Amino acid sequence: MPKYAKISRSLPITFANGNAVRQFAKHCVRCRQLVSGEHMYGVMTLVQDRIVLAAEAHCPHCQAKFPVTCVITDDKKVHRVVLPMTILRWWLASSQAGRPRSANTRAQDWEYPATPPVATPPPAPVVVQHTHPDQRSEDSIGRFQDVAIPAWVQVNGIRYVFARPVVDKASLSLAPHELLIDGCLIFAPEQRTSA
């Protein structure tokens, strides 16, 4: 098996719309600590209008190794890929300069459920000020920058769950429904499933 480079060396990657991915991190499957691109080895490249990532992460905290396969869209949203990492790596390695391998590969082959297209572009996300929760979960799902990450917080009677950390404060922006807690943790409303 060929040796792969750190995915942090592939960054930054800039989309045609000007958005750029400068850093990437994922929670360890064992200890839930964040594992940065410095500790992921694999392939990360721009394919059409998406960044495709197939890497193996090595957690520096607990030494666990786990696969990371995903697609990042030009709005910086991360979507899981269900292909095995070996197949995704093979496909990426066999493509030429980030272009699909054959003329038979179409853009819709990479489609995933999305919202219907809108005639006007969505409004830019709004950065909100630091929010003080009315209540915090006593359970912690990990730590980020020496701050404990509560499993959930409650603000104005609405429960919010941890969505992601703030990796790059210079480009911090939140969707209108998101909250910034402790200056570095972003929470989103809890999705309740009906039985």
mmCIF file with all atom_site columns, C-alpha atoms in Angstrom:
data_model
loop_
_atom_site.group_PDB
_atom_site.id
_atom_site.type_symbol
_atom_site.label_atom_id
_atom_site.label_alt_id
_atom_site.label_comp_id
_atom_site.label_asym_id
_atom_site.label_entity_id
_atom_site.label_seq_id
_atom_site.pdbx_PDB_ins_code
_atom_site.Cartn_x
_atom_site.Cartn_y
_atom_site.Cartn_z
_atom_site.occupancy
_atom_site.B_iso_or_equiv
_atom_site.pdbx_formal_charge
_atom_site.auth_seq_id
_atom_site.auth_comp_id
_atom_site.auth_asym_id
_atom_site.auth_atom_id
_atom_site.pdbx_PDB_model_num
ATOM 1   C CA . MET A 1 1   ? 0.000   0.000  0.000   1.00 0.00 ? 1   MET A CA 1
ATOM 2   C CA . PRO A 1 2   ? 1.431   3.404  -0.921  1.00 0.00 ? 2   PRO A CA 1
ATOM 3   C CA . LYS A 1 3   ? 2.243   5.906  1.789   1.00 0.00 ? 3   LYS A CA 1
ATOM 4   C CA . TYR A 1 4   ? -0.143  8.828  1.923   1.00 0.00 ? 4   TYR A CA 1
ATOM 5   C CA . ALA A 1 5   ? 0.577   12.416 2.900   1.00 0.00 ? 5   ALA A CA 1
ATOM 6   C CA . LYS A 1 6   ? -0.951  14.328 5.785   1.00 0.00 ? 6   LYS A CA 1
ATOM 7   C CA . ILE A 1 7   ? -4.200  15.852 4.578   1.00 0.00 ? 7   ILE A CA 1
ATOM 8   C CA . SER A 1 8   ? -3.208  19.141 6.205   1.00 0.00 ? 8   SER A CA 1
ATOM 9   C CA . ARG A 1 9   ? -0.677  19.493 3.361   1.00 0.00 ? 9   ARG A CA 1
ATOM 10  C CA . SER A 1 10  ? -3.568  19.553 0.861   1.00 0.00 ? 10  SER A CA 1
ATOM 11  C CA . LEU A 1 11  ? -5.081  22.593 2.569   1.00 0.00 ? 11  LEU A CA 1
ATOM 12  C CA . PRO A 1 12  ? -6.228  25.239 1.965   1.00 0.00 ? 12  PRO A CA 1
ATOM 13  C CA . ILE A 1 13  ? -8.576  24.281 -0.880  1.00 0.00 ? 13  ILE A CA 1
ATOM 14  C CA . THR A 1 14  ? -10.667 27.091 -2.389  1.00 0.00 ? 14  THR A CA 1
ATOM 15  C CA . PHE A 1 15  ? -13.998 26.546 -4.143  1.00 0.00 ? 15  PHE A CA 1
ATOM 16  C CA . ALA A 1 16  ? -15.096 28.471 -7.241  1.00 0.00 ? 16  ALA A CA 1
ATOM 17  C CA . ASN A 1 17  ? -17.464 30.548 -5.050  1.00 0.00 ? 17  ASN A CA 1
ATOM 18  C CA . GLY A 1 18  ? -14.498 31.800 -2.978  1.00 0.00 ? 18  GLY A CA 1
ATOM 19  C CA . ASN A 1 19  ? -15.160 29.712 0.143   1.00 0.00 ? 19  ASN A CA 1
ATOM 20  C CA . ALA A 1 20  ? -12.039 27.946 1.367   1.00 0.00 ? 20  ALA A CA 1
ATOM 21  C CA . VAL A 1 21  ? -11.416 24.973 3.629   1.00 0.00 ? 21  VAL A CA 1
ATOM 22  C CA . ARG A 1 22  ? -8.294  25.814 5.636   1.00 0.00 ? 22  ARG A CA 1
ATOM 23  C CA . GLN A 1 23  ? -8.495  23.217 8.415   1.00 0.00 ? 23  GLN A CA 1
ATOM 24  C CA . PHE A 1 24  ? -10.215 19.893 8.954   1.00 0.00 ? 24  PHE A CA 1
ATOM 25  C CA . ALA A 1 25  ? -10.766 17.895 12.133  1.00 0.00 ? 25  ALA A CA 1
ATOM 26  C CA . LYS A 1 26  ? -12.895 14.956 13.267  1.00 0.00 ? 26  LYS A CA 1
ATOM 27  C CA . HIS A 1 27  ? -13.722 13.526 16.677  1.00 0.00 ? 27  HIS A CA 1
ATOM 28  C CA . CYS A 1 28  ? -11.904 10.336 17.606  1.00 0.00 ? 28  CYS A CA 1
ATOM 29  C CA . VAL A 1 29  ? -14.231 7.333  17.562  1.00 0.00 ? 29  VAL A CA 1
ATOM 30  C CA . ARG A 1 30  ? -12.742 6.074  20.844  1.00 0.00 ? 30  ARG A CA 1
ATOM 31  C CA . CYS A 1 31  ? -11.939 9.066  23.100  1.00 0.00 ? 31  CYS A CA 1
ATOM 32  C CA . ARG A 1 32  ? -13.991 11.816 21.320  1.00 0.00 ? 32  ARG A CA 1
ATOM 33  C CA . GLN A 1 33  ? -11.011 14.222 21.258  1.00 0.00 ? 33  GLN A CA 1
ATOM 34  C CA . LEU A 1 34  ? -10.583 16.247 18.064  1.00 0.00 ? 34  LEU A CA 1
ATOM 35  C CA . VAL A 1 35  ? -8.100  14.806 15.580  1.00 0.00 ? 35  VAL A CA 1
ATOM 36  C CA . SER A 1 36  ? -6.783  17.436 13.168  1.00 0.00 ? 36  SER A CA 1
ATOM 37  C CA . GLY A 1 37  ? -5.611  17.066 9.575   1.00 0.00 ? 37  GLY A CA 1
ATOM 38  C CA . GLU A 1 38  ? -2.050  16.889 10.933  1.00 0.00 ? 38  GLU A CA 1
ATOM 39  C CA . HIS A 1 39  ? -2.930  13.400 12.156  1.00 0.00 ? 39  HIS A CA 1
ATOM 40  C CA . MET A 1 40  ? -4.827  12.183 9.075   1.00 0.00 ? 40  MET A CA 1
ATOM 41  C CA . TYR A 1 41  ? -3.082  10.477 6.173   1.00 0.00 ? 41  TYR A CA 1
ATOM 42  C CA . GLY A 1 42  ? -4.734  10.012 2.811   1.00 0.00 ? 42  GLY A CA 1
ATOM 43  C CA . VAL A 1 43  ? -6.131  11.872 -0.174  1.00 0.00 ? 43  VAL A CA 1
ATOM 44  C CA . MET A 1 44  ? -8.064  15.154 -0.136  1.00 0.00 ? 44  MET A CA 1
ATOM 45  C CA . THR A 1 45  ? -8.845  16.782 -3.460  1.00 0.00 ? 45  THR A CA 1
ATOM 46  C CA . LEU A 1 46  ? -11.349 18.987 -5.262  1.00 0.00 ? 46  LEU A CA 1
ATOM 47  C CA . VAL A 1 47  ? -13.582 16.950 -7.600  1.00 0.00 ? 47  VAL A CA 1
ATOM 48  C CA . GLN A 1 48  ? -15.949 19.103 -9.629  1.00 0.00 ? 48  GLN A CA 1
ATOM 49  C CA . ASP A 1 49  ? -17.535 21.355 -6.970  1.00 0.00 ? 49  ASP A CA 1
ATOM 50  C CA . ARG A 1 50  ? -16.842 19.132 -3.944  1.00 0.00 ? 50  ARG A CA 1
ATOM 51  C CA . ILE A 1 51  ? -13.834 18.233 -1.824  1.00 0.00 ? 51  ILE A CA 1
ATOM 52  C CA . VAL A 1 52  ? -13.516 14.468 -1.463  1.00 0.00 ? 52  VAL A CA 1
ATOM 53  C CA . LEU A 1 53  ? -11.568 13.077 1.498   1.00 0.00 ? 53  LEU A CA 1
ATOM 54  C CA . ALA A 1 54  ? -10.398 9.505  2.094   1.00 0.00 ? 54  ALA A CA 1
ATOM 55  C CA . ALA A 1 55  ? -7.947  9.259  4.976   1.00 0.00 ? 55  ALA A CA 1
ATOM 56  C CA . GLU A 1 56  ? -6.924  7.281  8.018   1.00 0.00 ? 56  GLU A CA 1
ATOM 57  C CA . ALA A 1 57  ? -6.866  9.245  11.257  1.00 0.00 ? 57  ALA A CA 1
ATOM 58  C CA . HIS A 1 58  ? -4.363  8.495  14.050  1.00 0.00 ? 58  HIS A CA 1
ATOM 59  C CA . CYS A 1 59  ? -5.601  9.929  17.357  1.00 0.00 ? 59  CYS A CA 1
ATOM 60  C CA . PRO A 1 60  ? -2.675  11.516 19.240  1.00 0.00 ? 60  PRO A CA 1
ATOM 61  C CA . HIS A 1 61  ? -4.595  11.212 22.527  1.00 0.00 ? 61  HIS A CA 1
ATOM 62  C CA . CYS A 1 62  ? -5.507  7.504  22.650  1.00 0.00 ? 62  CYS A CA 1
ATOM 63  C CA . GLN A 1 63  ? -3.604  6.128  19.599  1.00 0.00 ? 63  GLN A CA 1
ATOM 64  C CA . ALA A 1 64  ? -6.816  4.849  17.933  1.00 0.00 ? 64  ALA A CA 1
ATOM 65  C CA . LYS A 1 65  ? -6.813  4.556  14.139  1.00 0.00 ? 65  LYS A CA 1
ATOM 66  C CA . PHE A 1 66  ? -10.053 5.037  12.194  1.00 0.00 ? 66  PHE A CA 1
ATOM 67  C CA . PRO A 1 67  ? -11.134 5.812  8.623   1.00 0.00 ? 67  PRO A CA 1
ATOM 68  C CA . VAL A 1 68  ? -12.428 9.234  7.567   1.00 0.00 ? 68  VAL A CA 1
ATOM 69  C CA . THR A 1 69  ? -14.389 9.394  4.302   1.00 0.00 ? 69  THR A CA 1
ATOM 70  C CA . CYS A 1 70  ? -16.505 12.407 3.450   1.00 0.00 ? 70  CYS A CA 1
ATOM 71  C CA . VAL A 1 71  ? -17.471 15.022 0.887   1.00 0.00 ? 71  VAL A CA 1
ATOM 72  C CA . ILE A 1 72  ? -17.311 18.757 1.692   1.00 0.00 ? 72  ILE A CA 1
ATOM 73  C CA . THR A 1 73  ? -19.560 21.003 -0.376  1.00 0.00 ? 73  THR A CA 1
ATOM 74  C CA . ASP A 1 74  ? -18.840 24.620 -1.331  1.00 0.00 ? 74  ASP A CA 1
ATOM 75  C CA . ASP A 1 75  ? -20.947 25.822 1.617   1.00 0.00 ? 75  ASP A CA 1
ATOM 76  C CA . LYS A 1 76  ? -18.435 24.003 3.892   1.00 0.00 ? 76  LYS A CA 1
ATOM 77  C CA . LYS A 1 77  ? -20.917 21.326 4.961   1.00 0.00 ? 77  LYS A CA 1
ATOM 78  C CA . VAL A 1 78  ? -19.474 17.860 5.545   1.00 0.00 ? 78  VAL A CA 1
ATOM 79  C CA . HIS A 1 79  ? -21.387 14.820 4.244   1.00 0.00 ? 79  HIS A CA 1
ATOM 80  C CA . ARG A 1 80  ? -20.574 11.177 5.003   1.00 0.00 ? 80  ARG A CA 1
ATOM 81  C CA . VAL A 1 81  ? -19.574 8.861  2.170   1.00 0.00 ? 81  VAL A CA 1
ATOM 82  C CA . VAL A 1 82  ? -20.672 5.241  2.466   1.00 0.00 ? 82  VAL A CA 1
ATOM 83  C CA . LEU A 1 83  ? -18.036 3.862  0.079   1.00 0.00 ? 83  LEU A CA 1
ATOM 84  C CA . PRO A 1 84  ? -15.230 1.914  1.769   1.00 0.00 ? 84  PRO A CA 1
ATOM 85  C CA . MET A 1 85  ? -12.062 3.971  2.131   1.00 0.00 ? 85  MET A CA 1
ATOM 86  C CA . THR A 1 86  ? -10.007 1.668  -0.132  1.00 0.00 ? 86  THR A CA 1
ATOM 87  C CA . ILE A 1 87  ? -12.450 2.114  -3.033  1.00 0.00 ? 87  ILE A CA 1
ATOM 88  C CA . LEU A 1 88  ? -12.670 5.869  -2.522  1.00 0.00 ? 88  LEU A CA 1
ATOM 89  C CA . ARG A 1 89  ? -8.851  6.176  -2.347  1.00 0.00 ? 89  ARG A CA 1
ATOM 90  C CA . TRP A 1 90  ? -8.511  4.071  -5.508  1.00 0.00 ? 90  TRP A CA 1
ATOM 91  C CA . TRP A 1 91  ? -11.021 6.267  -7.342  1.00 0.00 ? 91  TRP A CA 1
ATOM 92  C CA . LEU A 1 92  ? -9.285  9.472  -6.222  1.00 0.00 ? 92  LEU A CA 1
ATOM 93  C CA . ALA A 1 93  ? -5.816  8.136  -7.080  1.00 0.00 ? 93  ALA A CA 1
ATOM 94  C CA . SER A 1 94  ? -6.968  7.037  -10.538 1.00 0.00 ? 94  SER A CA 1
ATOM 95  C CA . SER A 1 95  ? -8.596  10.367 -11.383 1.00 0.00 ? 95  SER A CA 1
ATOM 96  C CA . GLN A 1 96  ? -6.516  12.908 -13.260 1.00 0.00 ? 96  GLN A CA 1
ATOM 97  C CA . ALA A 1 97  ? -5.946  16.218 -11.428 1.00 0.00 ? 97  ALA A CA 1
ATOM 98  C CA . GLY A 1 98  ? -9.204  15.925 -9.521  1.00 0.00 ? 98  GLY A CA 1
ATOM 99  C CA . ARG A 1 99  ? -11.267 15.169 -12.661 1.00 0.00 ? 99  ARG A CA 1
ATOM 100 C CA . PRO A 1 100 ? -13.427 12.057 -12.891 1.00 0.00 ? 100 PRO A CA 1
ATOM 101 C CA . ARG A 1 101 ? -11.685 9.027  -14.415 1.00 0.00 ? 101 ARG A CA 1
ATOM 102 C CA . SER A 1 102 ? -14.116 8.490  -17.253 1.00 0.00 ? 102 SER A CA 1
ATOM 103 C CA . ALA A 1 103 ? -16.556 10.479 -19.315 1.00 0.00 ? 103 ALA A CA 1
ATOM 104 C CA . ASN A 1 104 ? -19.289 8.228  -17.906 1.00 0.00 ? 104 ASN A CA 1
ATOM 105 C CA . THR A 1 105 ? -18.947 9.762  -14.430 1.00 0.00 ? 105 THR A CA 1
ATOM 106 C CA . ARG A 1 106 ? -21.582 12.419 -14.106 1.00 0.00 ? 106 ARG A CA 1
ATOM 107 C CA . ALA A 1 107 ? -22.083 15.128 -11.493 1.00 0.00 ? 107 ALA A CA 1
ATOM 108 C CA . GLN A 1 108 ? -25.343 13.480 -10.375 1.00 0.00 ? 108 GLN A CA 1
ATOM 109 C CA . ASP A 1 109 ? -23.376 10.338 -9.449  1.00 0.00 ? 109 ASP A CA 1
ATOM 110 C CA . TRP A 1 110 ? -22.093 12.365 -6.487  1.00 0.00 ? 110 TRP A CA 1
ATOM 111 C CA . GLU A 1 111 ? -25.503 13.751 -5.528  1.00 0.00 ? 111 GLU A CA 1
ATOM 112 C CA . TYR A 1 112 ? -26.998 13.248 -2.091  1.00 0.00 ? 112 TYR A CA 1
ATOM 113 C CA . PRO A 1 113 ? -30.340 14.403 -0.701  1.00 0.00 ? 113 PRO A CA 1
ATOM 114 C CA . ALA A 1 114 ? -30.341 18.173 -0.708  1.00 0.00 ? 114 ALA A CA 1
ATOM 115 C CA . THR A 1 115 ? -32.797 21.002 -0.395  1.00 0.00 ? 115 THR A CA 1
ATOM 116 C CA . PRO A 1 116 ? -34.508 22.086 -3.604  1.00 0.00 ? 116 PRO A CA 1
ATOM 117 C CA . PRO A 1 117 ? -32.706 24.888 -5.466  1.00 0.00 ? 117 PRO A CA 1
ATOM 118 C CA . VAL A 1 118 ? -33.768 28.413 -4.615  1.00 0.00 ? 118 VAL A CA 1
ATOM 119 C CA . ALA A 1 119 ? -34.063 31.255 -7.081  1.00 0.00 ? 119 ALA A CA 1
ATOM 120 C CA . THR A 1 120 ? -32.170 33.696 -4.886  1.00 0.00 ? 120 THR A CA 1
ATOM 121 C CA . PRO A 1 121 ? -28.989 32.943 -2.966  1.00 0.00 ? 121 PRO A CA 1
ATOM 122 C CA . PRO A 1 122 ? -29.525 32.283 0.750   1.00 0.00 ? 122 PRO A CA 1
ATOM 123 C CA . PRO A 1 123 ? -28.628 35.100 3.124   1.00 0.00 ? 123 PRO A CA 1
ATOM 124 C CA . ALA A 1 124 ? -25.105 35.054 4.514   1.00 0.00 ? 124 ALA A CA 1
ATOM 125 C CA . PRO A 1 125 ? -24.873 33.337 7.919   1.00 0.00 ? 125 PRO A CA 1
ATOM 126 C CA . VAL A 1 126 ? -25.028 35.742 10.824  1.00 0.00 ? 126 VAL A CA 1
ATOM 127 C CA . VAL A 1 127 ? -22.375 35.755 13.529  1.00 0.00 ? 127 VAL A CA 1
ATOM 128 C CA . VAL A 1 128 ? -24.066 35.939 16.909  1.00 0.00 ? 128 VAL A CA 1
ATOM 129 C CA . GLN A 1 129 ? -22.603 37.005 20.189  1.00 0.00 ? 129 GLN A CA 1
ATOM 130 C CA . HIS A 1 130 ? -21.629 34.564 22.908  1.00 0.00 ? 130 HIS A CA 1
ATOM 131 C CA . THR A 1 131 ? -24.755 32.979 24.413  1.00 0.00 ? 131 THR A CA 1
ATOM 132 C CA . HIS A 1 132 ? -25.120 32.053 28.073  1.00 0.00 ? 132 HIS A CA 1
ATOM 133 C CA . PRO A 1 133 ? -27.184 28.862 28.411  1.00 0.00 ? 133 PRO A CA 1
ATOM 134 C CA . ASP A 1 134 ? -29.969 28.642 30.978  1.00 0.00 ? 134 ASP A CA 1
ATOM 135 C CA . GLN A 1 135 ? -28.947 25.048 31.679  1.00 0.00 ? 135 GLN A CA 1
ATOM 136 C CA . ARG A 1 136 ? -26.036 22.732 30.699  1.00 0.00 ? 136 ARG A CA 1
ATOM 137 C CA . SER A 1 137 ? -25.812 18.964 30.569  1.00 0.00 ? 137 SER A CA 1
ATOM 138 C CA . GLU A 1 138 ? -23.624 17.537 33.296  1.00 0.00 ? 138 GLU A CA 1
ATOM 139 C CA . ASP A 1 139 ? -22.398 14.958 30.762  1.00 0.00 ? 139 ASP A CA 1
ATOM 140 C CA . SER A 1 140 ? -19.367 16.012 28.736  1.00 0.00 ? 140 SER A CA 1
ATOM 141 C CA . ILE A 1 141 ? -18.698 14.532 25.280  1.00 0.00 ? 141 ILE A CA 1
ATOM 142 C CA . GLY A 1 142 ? -15.096 15.712 25.208  1.00 0.00 ? 142 GLY A CA 1
ATOM 143 C CA . ARG A 1 143 ? -12.891 18.776 25.393  1.00 0.00 ? 143 ARG A CA 1
ATOM 144 C CA . PHE A 1 144 ? -11.878 21.438 22.876  1.00 0.00 ? 144 PHE A CA 1
ATOM 145 C CA . GLN A 1 145 ? -9.172  24.002 23.669  1.00 0.00 ? 145 GLN A CA 1
ATOM 146 C CA . ASP A 1 146 ? -9.367  23.019 27.359  1.00 0.00 ? 146 ASP A CA 1
ATOM 147 C CA . VAL A 1 147 ? -13.132 23.692 27.426  1.00 0.00 ? 147 VAL A CA 1
ATOM 148 C CA . ALA A 1 148 ? -15.480 20.853 28.393  1.00 0.00 ? 148 ALA A CA 1
ATOM 149 C CA . ILE A 1 149 ? -18.107 20.198 25.711  1.00 0.00 ? 149 ILE A CA 1
ATOM 150 C CA . PRO A 1 150 ? -21.524 19.638 27.305  1.00 0.00 ? 150 PRO A CA 1
ATOM 151 C CA . ALA A 1 151 ? -23.704 17.068 25.504  1.00 0.00 ? 151 ALA A CA 1
ATOM 152 C CA . TRP A 1 152 ? -26.456 19.704 25.343  1.00 0.00 ? 152 TRP A CA 1
ATOM 153 C CA . VAL A 1 153 ? -27.430 23.171 26.542  1.00 0.00 ? 153 VAL A CA 1
ATOM 154 C CA . GLN A 1 154 ? -30.827 24.771 27.005  1.00 0.00 ? 154 GLN A CA 1
ATOM 155 C CA . VAL A 1 155 ? -31.598 28.372 26.046  1.00 0.00 ? 155 VAL A CA 1
ATOM 156 C CA . ASN A 1 156 ? -35.090 29.912 26.325  1.00 0.00 ? 156 ASN A CA 1
ATOM 157 C CA . GLY A 1 157 ? -36.646 26.475 26.799  1.00 0.00 ? 157 GLY A CA 1
ATOM 158 C CA . ILE A 1 158 ? -35.037 25.006 23.633  1.00 0.00 ? 158 ILE A CA 1
ATOM 159 C CA . ARG A 1 159 ? -32.483 22.207 23.881  1.00 0.00 ? 159 ARG A CA 1
ATOM 160 C CA . TYR A 1 160 ? -29.402 22.524 21.654  1.00 0.00 ? 160 TYR A CA 1
ATOM 161 C CA . VAL A 1 161 ? -26.828 19.779 20.985  1.00 0.00 ? 161 VAL A CA 1
ATOM 162 C CA . PHE A 1 162 ? -23.145 20.159 20.146  1.00 0.00 ? 162 PHE A CA 1
ATOM 163 C CA . ALA A 1 163 ? -22.652 20.635 16.388  1.00 0.00 ? 163 ALA A CA 1
ATOM 164 C CA . ARG A 1 164 ? -18.992 21.555 15.906  1.00 0.00 ? 164 ARG A CA 1
ATOM 165 C CA . PRO A 1 165 ? -16.062 23.490 17.396  1.00 0.00 ? 165 PRO A CA 1
ATOM 166 C CA . VAL A 1 166 ? -14.853 26.849 16.143  1.00 0.00 ? 166 VAL A CA 1
ATOM 167 C CA . VAL A 1 167 ? -11.633 25.905 14.353  1.00 0.00 ? 167 VAL A CA 1
ATOM 168 C CA . ASP A 1 168 ? -10.948 29.230 12.592  1.00 0.00 ? 168 ASP A CA 1
ATOM 169 C CA . LYS A 1 169 ? -12.209 32.255 14.532  1.00 0.00 ? 169 LYS A CA 1
ATOM 170 C CA . ALA A 1 170 ? -11.305 34.590 11.652  1.00 0.00 ? 170 ALA A CA 1
ATOM 171 C CA . SER A 1 171 ? -14.004 33.047 9.461   1.00 0.00 ? 171 SER A CA 1
ATOM 172 C CA . LEU A 1 172 ? -16.541 32.277 12.194  1.00 0.00 ? 172 LEU A CA 1
ATOM 173 C CA . SER A 1 173 ? -20.115 32.437 10.991  1.00 0.00 ? 173 SER A CA 1
ATOM 174 C CA . LEU A 1 174 ? -23.225 30.759 12.297  1.00 0.00 ? 174 LEU A CA 1
ATOM 175 C CA . ALA A 1 175 ? -26.544 29.856 10.768  1.00 0.00 ? 175 ALA A CA 1
ATOM 176 C CA . PRO A 1 176 ? -29.460 31.786 12.316  1.00 0.00 ? 176 PRO A CA 1
ATOM 177 C CA . HIS A 1 177 ? -30.514 28.736 14.386  1.00 0.00 ? 177 HIS A CA 1
ATOM 178 C CA . GLU A 1 178 ? -27.035 28.095 15.848  1.00 0.00 ? 178 GLU A CA 1
ATOM 179 C CA . LEU A 1 179 ? -25.576 29.305 19.146  1.00 0.00 ? 179 LEU A CA 1
ATOM 180 C CA . LEU A 1 180 ? -22.000 30.118 20.144  1.00 0.00 ? 180 LEU A CA 1
ATOM 181 C CA . ILE A 1 181 ? -21.206 28.840 23.647  1.00 0.00 ? 181 ILE A CA 1
ATOM 182 C CA . ASP A 1 182 ? -17.969 29.477 25.593  1.00 0.00 ? 182 ASP A CA 1
ATOM 183 C CA . GLY A 1 183 ? -16.552 31.358 22.592  1.00 0.00 ? 183 GLY A CA 1
ATOM 184 C CA . CYS A 1 184 ? -15.511 28.174 20.763  1.00 0.00 ? 184 CYS A CA 1
ATOM 185 C CA . LEU A 1 185 ? -18.416 25.685 20.713  1.00 0.00 ? 185 LEU A CA 1
ATOM 186 C CA . ILE A 1 186 ? -21.327 25.800 18.258  1.00 0.00 ? 186 ILE A CA 1
ATOM 187 C CA . PHE A 1 187 ? -24.667 24.220 19.169  1.00 0.00 ? 187 PHE A CA 1
ATOM 188 C CA . ALA A 1 188 ? -27.727 23.545 16.987  1.00 0.00 ? 188 ALA A CA 1
ATOM 189 C CA . PRO A 1 189 ? -31.350 22.760 17.971  1.00 0.00 ? 189 PRO A CA 1
ATOM 190 C CA . GLU A 1 190 ? -31.853 19.130 18.968  1.00 0.00 ? 190 GLU A CA 1
ATOM 191 C CA . GLN A 1 191 ? -33.552 17.036 16.275  1.00 0.00 ? 191 GLN A CA 1
ATOM 192 C CA . ARG A 1 192 ? -36.251 14.983 17.939  1.00 0.00 ? 192 ARG A CA 1
ATOM 193 C CA . THR A 1 193 ? -37.422 11.831 16.199  1.00 0.00 ? 193 THR A CA 1
ATOM 194 C CA . SER A 1 194 ? -41.001 10.719 16.560  1.00 0.00 ? 194 SER A CA 1
ATOM 195 C CA . ALA A 1 195 ? -41.698 7.111  17.448  1.00 0.00 ? 195 ALA A CA 1
#
